[in-house]
Amino acid sequence: MGKIDMTAVSVIAANLQAILGLNTQILPVQPEPEYAFLARRGQYDGGKILHALAAVSDSSQFMLAVVSVDIFTPILTFVFGESQLGGKAAVVSLFRAKSKNLEQSYNRAAKIAIHEIGHLLGIVHCRTPDCLMGFSNNLEKLDSLPLRFCQACEFEARRRLRHLFGEPGVKAP
Amino acid sequence: MKSSTHIMVVDDEETICEALMAWFVKDGYKVETALSGEGALEYLQGNDIDIFLVDIKMPGMNGIELLSRIKEKQPAAAVIMMTAHGSIQTAVEAMKLGASDYLCKPFDPDALSLLMERVMMQKTLQKENTILKERLLEQQEEAADVFIVHSEQMRKIFSTVDEVAPSSAPILITGETGVGKDIVARAIHLRSQRSYGPFVAVNCGALSESLLESELFGHEKGAFTGAMKTRRGRLEMADSGTLFLDEIGEISTKMQIVLLRVLEEKQFLRLGGSSPVSSDFRLITATHRDIPPLIKEKQFREDFYYRINVIKIHIPPLRERQDDIPALADHFLKRYVEDTGKHLEGFTQKAIEHLISYSWPGNVRELRNVIERAVVIARGYIIGTDELKFLDPGKLSCETPSGTLEQIEMNHIKSTLASCDGNISHTAKKLGINRSTLSRKMKQYQLTTLSMAK
Ligand SMILES: [Zn+2]
Ligand SMILES: [Zn+2]
């Protein structure tokens, strides 16, 4: 959505495909989600973006939005991404993932995306060290996590993916 | 512990409730929400909550008021206050009233996760502490019971305990029910180099053979119907500590073979398992039975007996160490007086004699129960024979019929007289004879009511 680094979007799509085995399809770029802007906070409401995204009629199992604006929730000052637990829609923000090192930025974006897709698969935060389903409260934590789940979360993800009919696809506007 | 942790969010703003609920659910908690303090209290009727997040500013009952109501109803619950910026002063006020912490809305992700970590840690410690405290208190009390020793026999036993504790040699503790074999076992563990490891006790007499087997060795998932998941056995749990098998005389010879193998090989299989599990423990066993006759009857294996009986400690019954009775009685009296808040100063001389002459088939445990009961029913400042009336006079130590018929008769009259505080009519009635017959017999045996009523 909005002005977006298309390379980041491609990297995310490729990672979802490689790591979770999801079929991904990149949709055309949508306009900036102005409806979610809250002037008082100067940020965008992640929940509103999710609502709008879930309302789009599309046959895909999951919808993942990639935005370059900073997103928040009513209770948190900011989030790297947001998603509906066991639902359809997730959003990744590149705003705080930015780094002078491009590779690092892309790496972070991919981690956020996979973490949020994990939530869509119904997986809750994991306490196992070195599991991508651990909650990242800051960049340092996010960078310390590997680009994979622990054995238990991996197993859970595979099970849920198998449970969801056919080959689920992901579209990234 | 986390998945079972129950959180409640109380905020009049629905979006806040929803957002917090979504976050906590994603973080693996069970979550409830309430839009008012009144709603929260209503839910509390019949439900337990571990952690509350309460907004300070709410119409109707405000957060501070709710905090004090929660603290009344569920003092162990952690309450985190939520506040909009600018009203930190009230939040600090709330901390003084027992809130665990406060958060300023909207929360910094760092602050939220750190706070939750801290609260969960406190909760875990709190739970562990109560369990530990209770267990410690119980153990301390019981352990103290055993250390009240005046008799030469018990002093010897404790010097033996000190001697043998440091080694890893198996120990067999024998003695009647209620003498405190388990406490001696624990004392050995605490004085050994394994005191930092676990002390795992199993009462072999209380379990059927198949239950005992799975209790000791654990089982793999699906080993038998009802084995829903893999479970570690007591043998495994005792690794680097002490395994105490009470009532070892009750186990089957088949189980003895299995255990013998474990003791020799130091490893075993879980039920339904195929890979050996090893465990390093010191074995202490106990029994109230006399094993050698059982060996003769082929009910106990000699090889197993030699394995477990490397060191033997025999604890004599209370009636064989009467010196300990007054001291123990005094010790229990002090404890129960403390518990009940009654003003009791001690025992009458007669009551003490009564206690000493009783045979104590249930040993120290029975003595403890008797004193507890006496304290409860006592009316005055001192415990007399009145308070000990419920002691079965038939169990007075002279009861064990040995000697001539005359001796037995004399002893029986003596003990009945004692139990009736020297009252002739009562005694005669109890013995089923008339007063004159009793007087004649008393003269014959040179018994006086005076000696009874000392
Ligand atoms: Zn998450
Ligand atoms: Zn995990």
Tab-separated table of C-alpha atoms in Angstrom, chain B residues 84-325:
chain	number	residue	atom	x	y	z
B	84	ALA	CA	-3.604	7.858	30.469
B	85	HIS	CA	-0.555	10.132	30.506
B	86	GLY	CA	-0.724	12.894	33.007
B	87	SER	CA	-2.361	10.934	35.812
B	88	ILE	CA	0.700	9.080	37.035
B	89	GLN	CA	0.198	10.517	40.518
B	90	THR	CA	-2.941	8.380	41.011
B	91	ALA	CA	-1.115	5.349	39.673
B	92	VAL	CA	1.609	5.809	42.261
B	93	GLU	CA	-1.122	6.167	44.868
B	94	ALA	CA	-2.555	2.837	43.665
B	95	MET	CA	0.815	1.137	44.148
B	96	LYS	CA	0.655	2.098	47.812
B	97	LEU	CA	-2.751	0.403	47.992
B	98	GLY	CA	-1.339	-2.877	46.756
B	99	ALA	CA	-1.254	-2.596	42.957
B	100	SER	CA	1.641	-4.581	41.466
B	101	ASP	CA	2.558	-1.950	38.914
B	102	TYR	CA	1.157	0.574	36.488
B	103	LEU	CA	1.300	1.232	32.752
B	104	CYS	CA	0.712	4.464	30.832
B	105	LYS	CA	-1.619	4.094	27.845
B	106	PRO	CA	-0.654	3.463	25.129
B	107	PHE	CA	2.043	1.073	26.314
B	108	ASP	CA	5.484	0.788	24.910
B	109	PRO	CA	5.832	-2.834	23.661
B	110	ASP	CA	9.009	-3.129	25.741
B	111	ALA	CA	7.259	-1.934	28.876
B	112	LEU	CA	4.343	-4.324	28.421
B	113	SER	CA	6.412	-7.438	27.847
B	114	LEU	CA	8.866	-6.616	30.626
B	115	LEU	CA	6.046	-5.951	33.042
B	116	MET	CA	4.300	-9.207	32.168
B	117	GLU	CA	7.537	-11.095	32.623
B	118	ARG	CA	8.000	-9.539	36.026
B	119	VAL	CA	4.436	-10.217	37.144
B	120	MET	CA	4.578	-13.828	35.932
B	121	MET	CA	7.855	-14.317	37.763
B	122	GLN	CA	6.309	-12.965	40.961
B	123	LYS	CA	3.288	-15.225	40.518
B	124	THR	CA	5.484	-18.281	40.061
B	125	LEU	CA	7.578	-17.393	43.080
B	126	GLN	CA	4.457	-16.721	45.113
B	127	LYS	CA	3.012	-20.118	44.257
B	128	GLU	CA	6.282	-21.920	44.875
B	129	ASN	CA	6.740	-20.080	48.129
B	130	THR	CA	3.396	-21.058	49.590
B	131	ILE	CA	3.941	-24.678	48.615
B	132	LEU	CA	7.489	-24.646	49.950
B	133	LYS	CA	6.520	-22.924	53.160
B	134	GLU	CA	3.740	-25.379	53.878
B	135	ARG	CA	5.952	-28.331	53.123
B	136	LEU	CA	8.832	-26.925	55.123
B	137	LEU	CA	6.647	-26.260	58.129
B	138	GLU	CA	5.245	-29.766	58.009
B	139	GLN	CA	8.696	-31.257	57.680
B	140	GLN	CA	10.174	-29.104	60.399
B	141	GLU	CA	7.401	-30.050	62.787
B	142	GLU	CA	7.652	-33.734	62.019
B	143	ALA	CA	11.432	-33.688	62.084
B	144	ALA	CA	11.356	-31.949	65.442
B	145	ASP	CA	9.167	-34.766	66.779
B	146	VAL	CA	11.880	-37.300	66.132
B	147	PHE	CA	14.606	-35.194	67.653
B	148	ILE	CA	12.872	-35.087	71.026
B	149	VAL	CA	14.963	-37.880	72.420
B	150	HIS	CA	15.833	-38.591	75.985
B	151	SER	CA	16.333	-42.292	75.791
B	152	GLU	CA	19.686	-43.888	75.272
B	153	GLN	CA	18.283	-45.984	72.374
B	154	MET	CA	17.275	-42.974	70.316
B	155	ARG	CA	20.506	-41.119	70.970
B	156	LYS	CA	22.364	-44.112	69.589
B	157	ILE	CA	20.159	-44.118	66.501
B	158	PHE	CA	20.918	-40.502	65.793
B	159	SER	CA	24.615	-40.987	66.088
B	160	THR	CA	24.248	-43.875	63.627
B	161	VAL	CA	22.305	-41.601	61.264
B	162	ASP	CA	25.131	-39.065	61.354
B	163	GLU	CA	27.650	-41.796	60.676
B	164	VAL	CA	25.925	-43.450	57.734
B	165	ALA	CA	24.323	-40.444	56.046
B	166	PRO	CA	27.328	-39.327	53.943
B	167	SER	CA	27.809	-42.667	52.152
B	168	SER	CA	25.554	-43.913	49.393
B	169	ALA	CA	24.982	-47.342	50.888
B	170	PRO	CA	21.401	-48.621	50.968
B	171	ILE	CA	19.704	-48.417	54.354
B	172	LEU	CA	16.860	-50.475	55.761
B	173	ILE	CA	14.857	-48.853	58.540
B	174	THR	CA	12.698	-51.129	60.656
B	175	GLY	CA	10.215	-50.374	63.391
B	176	GLU	CA	6.525	-50.347	64.157
B	177	THR	CA	4.016	-48.092	62.470
B	178	GLY	CA	4.202	-44.535	63.708
B	179	VAL	CA	7.733	-44.555	65.101
B	180	GLY	CA	8.849	-42.075	62.434
B	181	LYS	CA	10.759	-44.221	59.932
B	182	ASP	CA	10.016	-41.713	57.168
B	183	ILE	CA	11.397	-38.872	59.231
B	184	VAL	CA	14.583	-40.747	59.968
B	185	ALA	CA	14.887	-41.414	56.227
B	186	ARG	CA	14.488	-37.707	55.515
B	187	ALA	CA	17.026	-36.881	58.212
B	188	ILE	CA	19.521	-39.185	56.507
B	189	HIS	CA	18.854	-37.497	53.170
B	190	LEU	CA	19.309	-34.025	54.646
B	191	ARG	CA	22.632	-35.003	56.205
B	192	SER	CA	23.930	-36.628	53.010
B	193	GLN	CA	25.782	-35.147	50.070
B	194	ARG	CA	22.573	-35.622	48.141
B	195	SER	CA	20.678	-33.150	50.272
B	196	TYR	CA	20.510	-30.747	47.337
B	197	GLY	CA	18.885	-33.429	45.223
B	198	PRO	CA	15.274	-34.579	45.584
B	199	PHE	CA	13.875	-36.787	48.339
B	200	VAL	CA	11.298	-38.997	46.650
B	201	ALA	CA	9.066	-41.162	48.823
B	202	VAL	CA	6.793	-43.988	47.710
B	203	ASN	CA	4.536	-46.007	49.986
B	204	CYS	CA	4.697	-49.463	48.412
B	205	GLY	CA	1.933	-50.788	50.634
B	206	ALA	CA	-0.600	-48.265	49.366
B	207	LEU	CA	-0.485	-49.225	45.687
B	208	SER	CA	-1.505	-52.259	43.681
B	209	GLU	CA	1.333	-54.038	41.896
B	210	SER	CA	0.604	-52.612	38.448
B	211	LEU	CA	0.135	-49.094	39.793
B	212	LEU	CA	3.322	-49.364	41.798
B	213	GLU	CA	5.203	-50.485	38.711
B	214	SER	CA	4.145	-47.499	36.638
B	215	GLU	CA	4.630	-45.198	39.628
B	216	LEU	CA	8.219	-46.391	40.032
B	217	PHE	CA	9.304	-46.804	36.436
B	218	GLY	CA	7.048	-44.345	34.630
B	219	HIS	CA	5.543	-45.180	31.279
B	220	GLU	CA	5.640	-44.255	27.624
B	221	LYS	CA	2.575	-42.836	25.951
B	222	GLY	CA	0.201	-45.663	25.092
B	223	ALA	CA	1.976	-48.243	27.282
B	224	PHE	CA	-1.452	-49.268	28.589
B	225	THR	CA	-5.036	-48.060	28.366
B	226	GLY	CA	-5.166	-44.669	29.980
B	227	ALA	CA	-1.482	-43.865	29.466
B	228	MET	CA	-2.272	-40.678	27.570
B	229	LYS	CA	1.192	-39.264	27.758
B	230	THR	CA	4.700	-40.218	28.724
B	231	ARG	CA	5.271	-39.978	32.471
B	232	ARG	CA	8.504	-40.094	34.408
B	233	GLY	CA	8.595	-42.561	37.254
B	234	ARG	CA	9.767	-41.995	40.844
B	235	LEU	CA	13.037	-43.752	40.092
B	236	GLU	CA	13.815	-41.119	37.484
B	237	MET	CA	12.652	-38.278	39.691
B	238	ALA	CA	15.008	-39.416	42.435
B	239	ASP	CA	18.042	-38.920	40.176
B	240	SER	CA	20.943	-37.406	42.204
B	241	GLY	CA	18.785	-37.643	45.332
B	242	THR	CA	17.298	-40.244	47.659
B	243	LEU	CA	14.569	-42.755	46.874
B	244	PHE	CA	12.605	-43.811	49.954
B	245	LEU	CA	10.507	-46.955	49.562
B	246	ASP	CA	8.253	-47.316	52.585
B	247	GLU	CA	6.548	-50.638	53.400
B	248	ILE	CA	9.049	-52.564	51.274
B	249	GLY	CA	7.845	-55.760	52.967
B	250	GLU	CA	4.618	-55.489	50.992
B	251	ILE	CA	6.032	-55.779	47.471
B	252	SER	CA	5.747	-58.970	45.432
B	253	THR	CA	8.757	-61.182	44.767
B	254	LYS	CA	8.422	-60.327	41.083
B	255	MET	CA	8.791	-56.635	41.862
B	256	GLN	CA	11.760	-57.515	44.066
B	257	ILE	CA	13.518	-59.073	41.077
B	258	VAL	CA	12.837	-56.035	38.930
B	259	LEU	CA	14.142	-53.691	41.603
B	260	LEU	CA	17.157	-55.897	42.227
B	261	ARG	CA	18.071	-55.570	38.564
B	262	VAL	CA	17.703	-51.800	38.697
B	263	LEU	CA	19.952	-51.615	41.755
B	264	GLU	CA	22.595	-53.678	40.013
B	265	GLU	CA	22.453	-52.065	36.589
B	266	LYS	CA	21.530	-48.536	37.666
B	267	GLN	CA	19.230	-48.301	34.679
B	268	PHE	CA	15.777	-49.484	33.653
B	269	LEU	CA	13.042	-49.136	31.040
B	270	ARG	CA	9.859	-47.144	31.350
B	271	LEU	CA	6.732	-49.284	30.894
B	272	GLY	CA	6.267	-49.666	27.159
B	273	GLY	CA	9.689	-48.130	26.560
B	274	SER	CA	12.647	-49.539	24.691
B	275	SER	CA	15.527	-47.218	25.505
B	276	PRO	CA	17.064	-47.580	28.962
B	277	VAL	CA	16.834	-44.696	31.403
B	278	SER	CA	19.531	-44.286	34.015
B	279	SER	CA	19.109	-42.764	37.419
B	280	ASP	CA	21.570	-42.285	40.241
B	281	PHE	CA	19.850	-42.461	43.619
B	282	ARG	CA	20.467	-43.621	47.134
B	283	LEU	CA	17.957	-46.202	48.272
B	284	ILE	CA	16.414	-46.123	51.718
B	285	THR	CA	13.754	-48.700	52.467
B	286	ALA	CA	11.551	-49.177	55.506
B	287	THR	CA	9.209	-51.804	56.851
B	288	HIS	CA	7.255	-52.564	59.996
B	289	ARG	CA	7.604	-56.277	59.219
B	290	ASP	CA	10.261	-58.682	60.345
B	291	ILE	CA	11.779	-59.756	57.034
B	292	PRO	CA	13.826	-62.920	57.894
B	293	PRO	CA	10.713	-65.023	58.627
B	294	LEU	CA	9.294	-63.837	55.309
B	295	ILE	CA	12.404	-65.131	53.579
B	296	LYS	CA	11.853	-68.525	55.153
B	297	GLU	CA	8.290	-68.487	53.865
B	298	LYS	CA	9.598	-67.577	50.387
B	299	GLN	CA	7.651	-64.337	50.463
B	300	PHE	CA	10.797	-62.255	50.368
B	301	ARG	CA	13.910	-62.873	48.276
B	302	GLU	CA	17.098	-63.297	50.202
B	303	ASP	CA	19.254	-61.693	47.474
B	304	PHE	CA	17.052	-58.602	47.447
B	305	TYR	CA	17.149	-58.448	51.252
B	306	TYR	CA	20.961	-58.423	51.217
B	307	ARG	CA	20.922	-55.648	48.644
B	308	ILE	CA	18.708	-53.323	50.635
B	309	ASN	CA	19.932	-54.282	54.104
B	310	VAL	CA	23.512	-53.034	53.867
B	311	ILE	CA	22.933	-50.769	56.845
B	312	LYS	CA	20.086	-51.472	59.233
B	313	ILE	CA	18.508	-49.005	61.598
B	314	HIS	CA	15.896	-50.258	64.035
B	315	ILE	CA	13.689	-47.739	65.764
B	316	PRO	CA	12.266	-49.182	68.983
B	317	PRO	CA	8.569	-48.697	69.755
B	318	LEU	CA	7.605	-45.981	72.189
B	319	ARG	CA	6.713	-48.433	74.970
B	320	GLU	CA	10.325	-49.665	74.961
B	321	ARG	CA	11.665	-46.184	75.487
B	322	GLN	CA	9.324	-44.741	78.064
B	323	ASP	CA	11.883	-42.052	78.901
B	324	ASP	CA	10.906	-40.294	75.683
B	325	ILE	CA	7.176	-40.156	76.450
